């Protein structure tokens, strides 16, 4: 996972997702802008939702939880999200 972003419409709808470089497409702009461009162009994106969990050794990590579909919406806000936790890749 090369980037993570936080999608938010309201506090109860907030989710943290991961996007790899292939999904972001080519370009040198910030990852969050490239992700927003992809969503605007396609109308929806299938992404992996990430959540804090514990790894096999008991350490806290950001890990893939489930795939979700995010639909283009005028009220949708995309923000970069920096986690202090290690990010586990997809298996």
mmCIF file of C-alpha atoms in Angstrom:
data_model
loop_
_atom_site.group_PDB
_atom_site.id
_atom_site.type_symbol
_atom_site.label_atom_id
_atom_site.label_comp_id
_atom_site.label_asym_id
_atom_site.label_seq_id
_atom_site.Cartn_x
_atom_site.Cartn_y
_atom_site.Cartn_z
ATOM 1 C CA UNK A 1 0.000 0.000 0.000
ATOM 2 C CA UNK A 2 1.614 3.241 -1.060
ATOM 3 C CA UNK A 3 -0.886 5.652 0.368
ATOM 4 C CA UNK A 4 -3.702 5.849 2.816
ATOM 5 C CA UNK A 5 -6.501 8.347 2.872
ATOM 6 C CA UNK A 6 -9.383 9.139 5.134
ATOM 7 C CA UNK A 7 -12.785 9.509 3.470
ATOM 8 C CA UNK A 8 -15.275 11.514 5.399
ATOM 9 C CA UNK A 9 -18.826 12.785 5.030
ATOM 10 C CA UNK A 10 -19.532 13.010 8.740
ATOM 11 C CA UNK A 11 -17.858 11.571 11.833
ATOM 12 C CA UNK A 12 -20.056 8.460 11.743
ATOM 13 C CA UNK A 13 -19.267 7.818 8.055
ATOM 14 C CA UNK A 14 -15.504 8.200 8.368
ATOM 15 C CA UNK A 15 -13.389 5.303 7.114
ATOM 16 C CA UNK A 16 -9.697 4.835 6.470
ATOM 17 C CA UNK A 17 -8.830 3.264 3.135
ATOM 18 C CA UNK A 18 -5.684 2.182 1.378
ATOM 19 C CA UNK A 19 -4.833 2.799 -2.255
ATOM 20 C CA UNK A 20 -1.891 1.351 -4.140
ATOM 21 C CA UNK A 21 0.113 3.127 -6.822
ATOM 22 C CA UNK A 22 -1.720 1.334 -9.663
ATOM 23 C CA UNK A 23 -5.076 2.696 -8.509
ATOM 24 C CA UNK A 24 -3.713 6.233 -8.149
ATOM 25 C CA UNK A 25 -2.618 6.298 -11.770
ATOM 26 C CA UNK A 26 0.288 8.140 -13.296
ATOM 27 C CA UNK A 27 1.274 11.598 -12.263
ATOM 28 C CA UNK A 28 3.430 13.479 -9.864
ATOM 29 C CA UNK A 29 0.737 15.288 -7.892
ATOM 30 C CA UNK A 30 -0.168 14.445 -4.310
ATOM 31 C CA UNK A 31 -1.661 10.975 -3.867
ATOM 32 C CA UNK A 32 -4.899 12.338 -2.416
ATOM 33 C CA UNK A 33 -5.465 14.509 -5.518
ATOM 34 C CA UNK A 34 -4.758 11.606 -7.865
ATOM 35 C CA UNK A 35 -7.214 9.441 -5.888
ATOM 36 C CA UNK A 36 -9.888 12.151 -6.097
ATOM 37 C CA UNK A 37 -9.298 12.415 -9.859
ATOM 38 C CA UNK A 38 -9.787 8.653 -10.251
ATOM 39 C CA UNK A 39 -13.023 8.769 -8.249
ATOM 40 C CA UNK A 40 -14.345 11.699 -10.292
ATOM 41 C CA UNK A 41 -13.484 9.949 -13.562
ATOM 42 C CA UNK A 42 -14.872 6.509 -12.654
ATOM 43 C CA UNK A 43 -17.783 7.479 -10.402
ATOM 44 C CA UNK A 44 -16.897 4.766 -7.875
ATOM 45 C CA UNK A 45 -13.832 2.951 -6.566
ATOM 46 C CA UNK A 46 -13.422 -0.376 -4.806
ATOM 47 C CA UNK A 47 -10.908 0.109 -1.986
ATOM 48 C CA UNK A 48 -9.698 -1.725 1.089
ATOM 49 C CA UNK A 49 -10.885 -0.352 4.404
ATOM 50 C CA UNK A 50 -8.134 -0.396 7.036
ATOM 51 C CA UNK A 51 -8.549 -0.547 10.809
ATOM 52 C CA UNK A 52 -6.335 -0.729 13.872
ATOM 53 C CA UNK A 53 -5.819 -4.275 15.057
ATOM 54 C CA UNK A 54 -3.153 -6.431 16.672
ATOM 55 C CA UNK A 55 -0.662 -8.525 14.737
ATOM 56 C CA UNK A 56 0.429 -12.041 15.682
ATOM 57 C CA UNK A 57 2.882 -10.624 18.241
ATOM 58 C CA UNK A 58 0.279 -8.384 19.862
ATOM 59 C CA UNK A 59 1.540 -5.079 18.413
ATOM 60 C CA UNK A 60 -0.954 -2.519 17.114
ATOM 61 C CA UNK A 61 -1.015 -2.180 13.316
ATOM 62 C CA UNK A 62 -3.225 -0.759 10.558
ATOM 63 C CA UNK A 63 -4.539 -3.834 8.762
ATOM 64 C CA UNK A 64 -6.912 -4.500 5.843
ATOM 65 C CA UNK A 65 -10.424 -5.094 7.168
ATOM 66 C CA UNK A 66 -12.694 -5.487 4.117
ATOM 67 C CA UNK A 67 -13.279 -4.205 0.614
ATOM 68 C CA UNK A 68 -15.711 -1.327 0.273
ATOM 69 C CA UNK A 69 -17.086 0.675 -2.645
ATOM 70 C CA UNK A 70 -16.874 4.461 -2.454
ATOM 71 C CA UNK A 71 -19.254 6.378 -4.718
ATOM 72 C CA UNK A 72 -18.649 9.840 -6.086
ATOM 73 C CA UNK A 73 -20.669 12.317 -4.038
ATOM 74 C CA UNK A 74 -20.552 16.114 -3.835
ATOM 75 C CA UNK A 75 -20.448 15.926 -0.024
ATOM 76 C CA UNK A 76 -17.544 13.427 0.039
ATOM 77 C CA UNK A 77 -14.298 14.772 1.459
ATOM 78 C CA UNK A 78 -10.957 13.007 0.981
ATOM 79 C CA UNK A 79 -8.072 13.772 3.319
ATOM 80 C CA UNK A 80 -4.589 12.282 3.607
ATOM 81 C CA UNK A 81 -4.202 10.185 6.716
ATOM 82 C CA UNK A 82 -0.895 9.507 8.428
ATOM 83 C CA UNK A 83 -0.967 6.683 10.936
ATOM 84 C CA UNK A 84 1.717 6.205 13.560
ATOM 85 C CA UNK A 85 1.108 2.444 13.266
ATOM 86 C CA UNK A 86 2.832 0.074 10.855
ATOM 87 C CA UNK A 87 0.637 -0.659 7.822
ATOM 88 C CA UNK A 88 0.140 -4.307 6.919
ATOM 89 C CA UNK A 89 -0.031 -5.060 3.187
ATOM 90 C CA UNK A 90 -2.785 -7.038 1.539
ATOM 91 C CA UNK A 91 -2.197 -10.782 1.504
#
